[in-house]
Amino acid sequence: MPCLPLNLVLAFCMVLSAGIPAHAVTLLFADLTNGQEVPPTHPSTTTGGFRPMSFGTATFALNDARTAMTFSSTIFNIDFTGRQTPDTNDNLTVAHIHAGPNVTRTTNGPVAWGFFGTPFNDNNPNDVVVKPFSTGVGGTISGKWDAPEGNNTTLTAQVSNILGGRSYINFHTSQFAGGEVRGNISLAPEPTTFLLVSMGIVGLLVLRGLTQRRRMGGER
């Protein structure tokens, strides 16, 4: 009796192996744009000339005990070193996570945790890694908000705001001291949603393989 195609078997095994992670985490994300700033920003050079709009993404993982949240953010068209462009308006000055009970997508809030510039709160321990682009303008920055850290607050005190959509990540520049590019922090889609969709696709492929086997058997 002929076997199912190897690619179907491998796909099925991959879905089964996904399973439930050994250490559950809550995943969050943010898409950063100039338009999310309050008020929206319109980047320009020091002489009023054209400067590309800045943008980026950020991902977050809050551990199951809710005692630490790691993040990684990639930002484009903001100068991470002060030497990526000759102009100074796009120089990165500070970067924070803002959070509070009254924060909305159209409302500013206080700094809850700073990870670049002042205030700097990723200090117990310092987990920040800054990687400017080797070519182009921008870079990647990552770090971890540990339980003891915070700007006159703690992660524990802000977890409900973070999970409730009342927080955002903000990158500030020389031109925009109040923030040039910002993204609201939101819950990522449930991993089980992706798993169920994947299982459905694999199921259809397996069913198609079985049907083809029956047809081949009937032709003999």
PDB file of C-alpha atoms in Angstrom:
ATOM      1  CA  MET A   1       0.000   0.000   0.000  1.00  0.00           C
ATOM      2  CA  PRO A   2       1.538   3.365  -0.992  1.00  0.00           C
ATOM      3  CA  CYS A   3       2.456   5.835   1.796  1.00  0.00           C
ATOM      4  CA  LEU A   4       1.361   9.439   2.116  1.00  0.00           C
ATOM      5  CA  PRO A   5       3.758  11.951   0.541  1.00  0.00           C
ATOM      6  CA  LEU A   6       6.656  12.817   2.835  1.00  0.00           C
ATOM      7  CA  ASN A   7       5.847  16.533   2.814  1.00  0.00           C
ATOM      8  CA  LEU A   8       2.388  15.811   4.271  1.00  0.00           C
ATOM      9  CA  VAL A   9       3.841  13.656   7.023  1.00  0.00           C
ATOM     10  CA  LEU A  10       6.424  16.327   7.913  1.00  0.00           C
ATOM     11  CA  ALA A  11       3.800  19.074   7.972  1.00  0.00           C
ATOM     12  CA  PHE A  12       1.591  17.013  10.244  1.00  0.00           C
ATOM     13  CA  CYS A  13       4.492  16.328  12.610  1.00  0.00           C
ATOM     14  CA  MET A  14       5.369  20.021  12.741  1.00  0.00           C
ATOM     15  CA  VAL A  15       1.831  20.916  13.787  1.00  0.00           C
ATOM     16  CA  LEU A  16       1.767  18.233  16.465  1.00  0.00           C
ATOM     17  CA  SER A  17       5.160  19.278  17.797  1.00  0.00           C
ATOM     18  CA  ALA A  18       3.995  22.892  18.184  1.00  0.00           C
ATOM     19  CA  GLY A  19       1.790  21.896  21.083  1.00  0.00           C
ATOM     20  CA  ILE A  20       1.624  24.013  24.230  1.00  0.00           C
ATOM     21  CA  PRO A  21       4.854  25.789  25.187  1.00  0.00           C
ATOM     22  CA  ALA A  22       6.581  24.509  28.325  1.00  0.00           C
ATOM     23  CA  HIS A  23       6.708  28.027  29.749  1.00  0.00           C
ATOM     24  CA  ALA A  24       3.631  30.051  28.919  1.00  0.00           C
ATOM     25  CA  VAL A  25       4.183  33.672  27.962  1.00  0.00           C
ATOM     26  CA  THR A  26       1.884  36.476  26.894  1.00  0.00           C
ATOM     27  CA  LEU A  27       2.895  37.903  23.531  1.00  0.00           C
ATOM     28  CA  LEU A  28       2.275  41.523  22.596  1.00  0.00           C
ATOM     29  CA  PHE A  29       3.225  43.734  19.678  1.00  0.00           C
ATOM     30  CA  ALA A  30       3.227  47.330  18.453  1.00  0.00           C
ATOM     31  CA  ASP A  31       3.396  48.961  15.044  1.00  0.00           C
ATOM     32  CA  LEU A  32       5.066  52.364  15.390  1.00  0.00           C
ATOM     33  CA  THR A  33       4.158  55.318  13.182  1.00  0.00           C
ATOM     34  CA  ASN A  34       4.366  59.113  13.203  1.00  0.00           C
ATOM     35  CA  GLY A  35       0.594  59.309  12.999  1.00  0.00           C
ATOM     36  CA  GLN A  36       0.101  57.666  16.397  1.00  0.00           C
ATOM     37  CA  GLU A  37       1.914  60.470  18.190  1.00  0.00           C
ATOM     38  CA  VAL A  38      -0.341  62.963  19.979  1.00  0.00           C
ATOM     39  CA  PRO A  39      -0.257  65.232  18.059  1.00  0.00           C
ATOM     40  CA  PRO A  40       0.982  63.438  14.912  1.00  0.00           C
ATOM     41  CA  THR A  41       4.524  64.295  13.833  1.00  0.00           C
ATOM     42  CA  HIS A  42       5.819  65.359  10.423  1.00  0.00           C
ATOM     43  CA  PRO A  43       9.594  64.846  10.280  1.00  0.00           C
ATOM     44  CA  SER A  44      11.784  67.407   8.526  1.00  0.00           C
ATOM     45  CA  THR A  45      15.431  68.440   8.479  1.00  0.00           C
ATOM     46  CA  THR A  46      16.844  71.327  10.484  1.00  0.00           C
ATOM     47  CA  THR A  47      16.398  73.535   7.424  1.00  0.00           C
ATOM     48  CA  GLY A  48      12.797  72.466   6.856  1.00  0.00           C
ATOM     49  CA  GLY A  49      13.662  70.052   4.055  1.00  0.00           C
ATOM     50  CA  PHE A  50      12.361  66.566   3.374  1.00  0.00           C
ATOM     51  CA  ARG A  51      13.066  63.794   5.869  1.00  0.00           C
ATOM     52  CA  PRO A  52      11.595  60.286   5.492  1.00  0.00           C
ATOM     53  CA  MET A  53       8.821  59.342   7.870  1.00  0.00           C
ATOM     54  CA  SER A  54      10.005  57.113  10.703  1.00  0.00           C
ATOM     55  CA  PHE A  55       8.338  53.813  11.500  1.00  0.00           C
ATOM     56  CA  GLY A  56       8.991  50.482  13.167  1.00  0.00           C
ATOM     57  CA  THR A  57       7.749  47.411  14.982  1.00  0.00           C
ATOM     58  CA  ALA A  58       8.109  46.020  18.481  1.00  0.00           C
ATOM     59  CA  THR A  59       7.400  42.638  20.050  1.00  0.00           C
ATOM     60  CA  PHE A  60       7.028  41.844  23.735  1.00  0.00           C
ATOM     61  CA  ALA A  61       6.907  38.682  25.850  1.00  0.00           C
ATOM     62  CA  LEU A  62       5.516  38.839  29.383  1.00  0.00           C
ATOM     63  CA  ASN A  63       6.502  35.761  31.363  1.00  0.00           C
ATOM     64  CA  ASP A  64       3.901  33.534  33.015  1.00  0.00           C
ATOM     65  CA  ALA A  65       4.768  34.807  36.506  1.00  0.00           C
ATOM     66  CA  ARG A  66       4.460  38.389  35.200  1.00  0.00           C
ATOM     67  CA  THR A  67       7.780  39.299  36.781  1.00  0.00           C
ATOM     68  CA  ALA A  68       9.614  40.207  33.564  1.00  0.00           C
ATOM     69  CA  MET A  69       8.810  41.443  30.063  1.00  0.00           C
ATOM     70  CA  THR A  70      11.341  41.222  27.252  1.00  0.00           C
ATOM     71  CA  PHE A  71      11.068  43.329  24.118  1.00  0.00           C
ATOM     72  CA  SER A  72      12.741  43.918  20.787  1.00  0.00           C
ATOM     73  CA  SER A  73      12.072  46.882  18.528  1.00  0.00           C
ATOM     74  CA  THR A  74      13.326  47.772  15.060  1.00  0.00           C
ATOM     75  CA  ILE A  75      13.070  51.416  14.015  1.00  0.00           C
ATOM     76  CA  PHE A  76      13.677  52.951  10.592  1.00  0.00           C
ATOM     77  CA  ASN A  77      14.705  56.517   9.667  1.00  0.00           C
ATOM     78  CA  ILE A  78      15.785  57.535  13.158  1.00  0.00           C
ATOM     79  CA  ASP A  79      19.540  58.012  13.616  1.00  0.00           C
ATOM     80  CA  PHE A  80      20.750  55.624  16.349  1.00  0.00           C
ATOM     81  CA  THR A  81      24.329  56.936  16.428  1.00  0.00           C
ATOM     82  CA  GLY A  82      24.162  60.587  15.415  1.00  0.00           C
ATOM     83  CA  ARG A  83      26.339  59.693  12.421  1.00  0.00           C
ATOM     84  CA  GLN A  84      23.934  57.794  10.159  1.00  0.00           C
ATOM     85  CA  THR A  85      22.834  61.084   8.541  1.00  0.00           C
ATOM     86  CA  PRO A  86      24.437  64.551   8.451  1.00  0.00           C
ATOM     87  CA  ASP A  87      21.288  66.203   9.877  1.00  0.00           C
ATOM     88  CA  THR A  88      20.614  66.275  13.618  1.00  0.00           C
ATOM     89  CA  ASN A  89      16.809  66.384  13.662  1.00  0.00           C
ATOM     90  CA  ASP A  90      16.541  62.605  13.369  1.00  0.00           C
ATOM     91  CA  ASN A  91      18.958  61.829  16.209  1.00  0.00           C
ATOM     92  CA  LEU A  92      17.518  59.388  18.763  1.00  0.00           C
ATOM     93  CA  THR A  93      17.509  61.005  22.200  1.00  0.00           C
ATOM     94  CA  VAL A  94      15.360  58.861  24.515  1.00  0.00           C
ATOM     95  CA  ALA A  95      12.990  55.885  24.331  1.00  0.00           C
ATOM     96  CA  HIS A  96      10.421  54.635  26.819  1.00  0.00           C
ATOM     97  CA  ILE A  97       7.346  52.576  27.518  1.00  0.00           C
ATOM     98  CA  HIS A  98       4.509  54.802  28.679  1.00  0.00           C
ATOM     99  CA  ALA A  99       1.596  53.366  30.646  1.00  0.00           C
ATOM    100  CA  GLY A 100      -1.209  54.429  32.929  1.00  0.00           C
ATOM    101  CA  PRO A 101      -4.902  53.950  33.693  1.00  0.00           C
ATOM    102  CA  ASN A 102      -5.891  56.925  31.527  1.00  0.00           C
ATOM    103  CA  VAL A 103      -3.728  56.119  28.490  1.00  0.00           C
ATOM    104  CA  THR A 104      -5.552  55.632  25.182  1.00  0.00           C
ATOM    105  CA  ARG A 105      -4.471  55.648  21.549  1.00  0.00           C
ATOM    106  CA  THR A 106      -5.160  59.390  21.520  1.00  0.00           C
ATOM    107  CA  THR A 107      -4.016  60.235  25.052  1.00  0.00           C
ATOM    108  CA  ASN A 108      -0.460  60.673  26.300  1.00  0.00           C
ATOM    109  CA  GLY A 109       0.693  59.024  29.499  1.00  0.00           C
ATOM    110  CA  PRO A 110       3.629  59.034  31.915  1.00  0.00           C
ATOM    111  CA  VAL A 111       6.912  57.210  31.387  1.00  0.00           C
ATOM    112  CA  ALA A 112       6.667  53.843  33.133  1.00  0.00           C
ATOM    113  CA  TRP A 113      10.007  52.374  32.053  1.00  0.00           C
ATOM    114  CA  GLY A 114      12.897  53.961  30.169  1.00  0.00           C
ATOM    115  CA  PHE A 115      15.356  51.875  28.158  1.00  0.00           C
ATOM    116  CA  PHE A 116      17.344  54.515  26.231  1.00  0.00           C
ATOM    117  CA  GLY A 117      18.472  57.928  27.436  1.00  0.00           C
ATOM    118  CA  THR A 118      16.823  59.503  30.472  1.00  0.00           C
ATOM    119  CA  PRO A 119      15.190  58.145  32.554  1.00  0.00           C
ATOM    120  CA  PHE A 120      16.995  54.845  32.201  1.00  0.00           C
ATOM    121  CA  ASN A 121      15.289  52.080  34.184  1.00  0.00           C
ATOM    122  CA  ASP A 122      16.668  48.855  32.661  1.00  0.00           C
ATOM    123  CA  ASN A 123      19.269  48.720  35.407  1.00  0.00           C
ATOM    124  CA  ASN A 124      18.481  45.751  37.655  1.00  0.00           C
ATOM    125  CA  PRO A 125      20.217  44.264  35.692  1.00  0.00           C
ATOM    126  CA  ASN A 126      20.976  46.230  32.539  1.00  0.00           C
ATOM    127  CA  ASP A 127      19.733  44.074  29.635  1.00  0.00           C
ATOM    128  CA  VAL A 128      19.644  46.673  26.848  1.00  0.00           C
ATOM    129  CA  VAL A 129      21.319  45.814  23.549  1.00  0.00           C
ATOM    130  CA  VAL A 130      21.457  48.537  20.880  1.00  0.00           C
ATOM    131  CA  LYS A 131      22.358  47.539  17.308  1.00  0.00           C
ATOM    132  CA  PRO A 132      22.440  50.406  14.795  1.00  0.00           C
ATOM    133  CA  PHE A 133      22.003  49.390  11.159  1.00  0.00           C
ATOM    134  CA  SER A 134      25.335  48.852   9.417  1.00  0.00           C
ATOM    135  CA  THR A 135      23.843  50.561   6.353  1.00  0.00           C
ATOM    136  CA  GLY A 136      20.843  52.863   6.251  1.00  0.00           C
ATOM    137  CA  VAL A 137      19.228  54.819   9.056  1.00  0.00           C
ATOM    138  CA  GLY A 138      17.825  53.138  12.152  1.00  0.00           C
ATOM    139  CA  GLY A 139      18.514  50.153  14.332  1.00  0.00           C
ATOM    140  CA  THR A 140      17.276  47.464  16.677  1.00  0.00           C
ATOM    141  CA  ILE A 141      17.070  47.741  20.440  1.00  0.00           C
ATOM    142  CA  SER A 142      16.102  45.062  22.943  1.00  0.00           C
ATOM    143  CA  GLY A 143      15.890  44.734  26.694  1.00  0.00           C
ATOM    144  CA  LYS A 144      14.000  43.301  29.653  1.00  0.00           C
ATOM    145  CA  TRP A 145      11.729  45.040  32.143  1.00  0.00           C
ATOM    146  CA  ASP A 146      12.432  43.233  35.416  1.00  0.00           C
ATOM    147  CA  ALA A 147      10.188  43.304  38.468  1.00  0.00           C
ATOM    148  CA  PRO A 148      12.261  45.791  40.539  1.00  0.00           C
ATOM    149  CA  GLU A 149      12.537  48.298  37.682  1.00  0.00           C
ATOM    150  CA  GLY A 150      10.366  51.246  36.744  1.00  0.00           C
ATOM    151  CA  ASN A 151      10.115  55.015  36.618  1.00  0.00           C
ATOM    152  CA  ASN A 152       8.379  55.656  39.959  1.00  0.00           C
ATOM    153  CA  THR A 153       6.370  52.481  39.318  1.00  0.00           C
ATOM    154  CA  THR A 154       6.902  48.745  38.794  1.00  0.00           C
ATOM    155  CA  LEU A 155       6.071  46.161  36.156  1.00  0.00           C
ATOM    156  CA  THR A 156       3.584  44.576  38.558  1.00  0.00           C
ATOM    157  CA  ALA A 157       1.762  47.872  38.919  1.00  0.00           C
ATOM    158  CA  GLN A 158       1.580  48.313  35.139  1.00  0.00           C
ATOM    159  CA  VAL A 159       0.690  44.789  33.990  1.00  0.00           C
ATOM    160  CA  SER A 160      -3.052  45.506  33.953  1.00  0.00           C
ATOM    161  CA  ASN A 161      -2.465  48.646  31.865  1.00  0.00           C
ATOM    162  CA  ILE A 162      -0.173  46.799  29.443  1.00  0.00           C
ATOM    163  CA  LEU A 163      -2.617  43.920  28.964  1.00  0.00           C
ATOM    164  CA  GLY A 164      -5.533  46.332  28.783  1.00  0.00           C
ATOM    165  CA  GLY A 165      -4.171  48.340  25.854  1.00  0.00           C
ATOM    166  CA  ARG A 166      -3.264  51.333  28.027  1.00  0.00           C
ATOM    167  CA  SER A 167       0.432  51.545  27.150  1.00  0.00           C
ATOM    168  CA  TYR A 168       2.654  52.468  24.226  1.00  0.00           C
ATOM    169  CA  ILE A 169       6.301  52.439  23.214  1.00  0.00           C
ATOM    170  CA  ASN A 170       7.755  55.795  22.194  1.00  0.00           C
ATOM    171  CA  PHE A 171      10.975  56.903  20.472  1.00  0.00           C
ATOM    172  CA  HIS A 172      11.975  60.556  20.861  1.00  0.00           C
ATOM    173  CA  THR A 173      14.314  62.588  18.647  1.00  0.00           C
ATOM    174  CA  SER A 174      16.064  65.948  18.635  1.00  0.00           C
ATOM    175  CA  GLN A 175      13.225  67.379  16.553  1.00  0.00           C
ATOM    176  CA  PHE A 176      10.412  65.860  18.605  1.00  0.00           C
ATOM    177  CA  ALA A 177      11.216  65.884  22.315  1.00  0.00           C
ATOM    178  CA  GLY A 178       7.739  64.562  23.104  1.00  0.00           C
ATOM    179  CA  GLY A 179       8.144  61.596  20.784  1.00  0.00           C
ATOM    180  CA  GLU A 180       8.565  61.138  17.026  1.00  0.00           C
ATOM    181  CA  VAL A 181       7.287  57.599  16.485  1.00  0.00           C
ATOM    182  CA  ARG A 182       4.917  55.669  18.718  1.00  0.00           C
ATOM    183  CA  GLY A 183       3.014  52.391  18.835  1.00  0.00           C
ATOM    184  CA  ASN A 184       0.203  51.200  21.056  1.00  0.00           C
ATOM    185  CA  ILE A 185       1.043  47.897  22.776  1.00  0.00           C
ATOM    186  CA  SER A 186      -1.588  45.253  22.040  1.00  0.00           C
ATOM    187  CA  LEU A 187      -2.053  41.550  22.640  1.00  0.00           C
ATOM    188  CA  ALA A 188      -0.789  39.386  19.799  1.00  0.00           C
ATOM    189  CA  PRO A 189      -3.160  36.817  18.250  1.00  0.00           C
ATOM    190  CA  GLU A 190      -3.500  33.654  20.331  1.00  0.00           C
ATOM    191  CA  PRO A 191      -0.989  30.976  19.254  1.00  0.00           C
ATOM    192  CA  THR A 192      -3.816  28.419  19.347  1.00  0.00           C
ATOM    193  CA  THR A 193      -5.563  30.330  16.563  1.00  0.00           C
ATOM    194  CA  PHE A 194      -2.589  29.788  14.291  1.00  0.00           C
ATOM    195  CA  LEU A 195      -2.358  26.174  15.439  1.00  0.00           C
ATOM    196  CA  LEU A 196      -6.006  25.434  14.616  1.00  0.00           C
ATOM    197  CA  VAL A 197      -5.694  27.025  11.196  1.00  0.00           C
ATOM    198  CA  SER A 198      -2.543  25.026  10.513  1.00  0.00           C
ATOM    199  CA  MET A 199      -4.224  21.797  11.615  1.00  0.00           C
ATOM    200  CA  GLY A 200      -7.142  22.543   9.323  1.00  0.00           C
ATOM    201  CA  ILE A 201      -4.847  23.076   6.354  1.00  0.00           C
ATOM    202  CA  VAL A 202      -2.873  19.914   7.086  1.00  0.00           C
ATOM    203  CA  GLY A 203      -6.119  17.992   7.556  1.00  0.00           C
ATOM    204  CA  LEU A 204      -7.294  19.036   4.120  1.00  0.00           C
ATOM    205  CA  LEU A 205      -3.961  18.014   2.621  1.00  0.00           C
ATOM    206  CA  VAL A 206      -4.099  14.622   4.326  1.00  0.00           C
ATOM    207  CA  LEU A 207      -7.692  14.128   3.145  1.00  0.00           C
ATOM    208  CA  ARG A 208      -6.641  15.005  -0.392  1.00  0.00           C
ATOM    209  CA  GLY A 209      -3.786  12.498  -0.159  1.00  0.00           C
ATOM    210  CA  LEU A 210      -6.132   9.753   1.030  1.00  0.00           C
ATOM    211  CA  THR A 211      -8.581  10.525  -1.761  1.00  0.00           C
ATOM    212  CA  GLN A 212      -5.822  10.332  -4.341  1.00  0.00           C
ATOM    213  CA  ARG A 213      -4.720   6.977  -2.900  1.00  0.00           C
ATOM    214  CA  ARG A 214      -8.248   5.576  -3.230  1.00  0.00           C
ATOM    215  CA  ARG A 215      -8.496   6.793  -6.820  1.00  0.00           C
ATOM    216  CA  MET A 216      -5.143   5.216  -7.642  1.00  0.00           C
ATOM    217  CA  GLY A 217      -6.283   1.945  -6.043  1.00  0.00           C
ATOM    218  CA  GLY A 218      -9.512   1.987  -8.070  1.00  0.00           C
ATOM    219  CA  GLU A 219      -7.638   2.471 -11.306  1.00  0.00           C
ATOM    220  CA  ARG A 220      -5.624  -0.687 -10.853  1.00  0.00           C
TER     221      ARG A 220
END
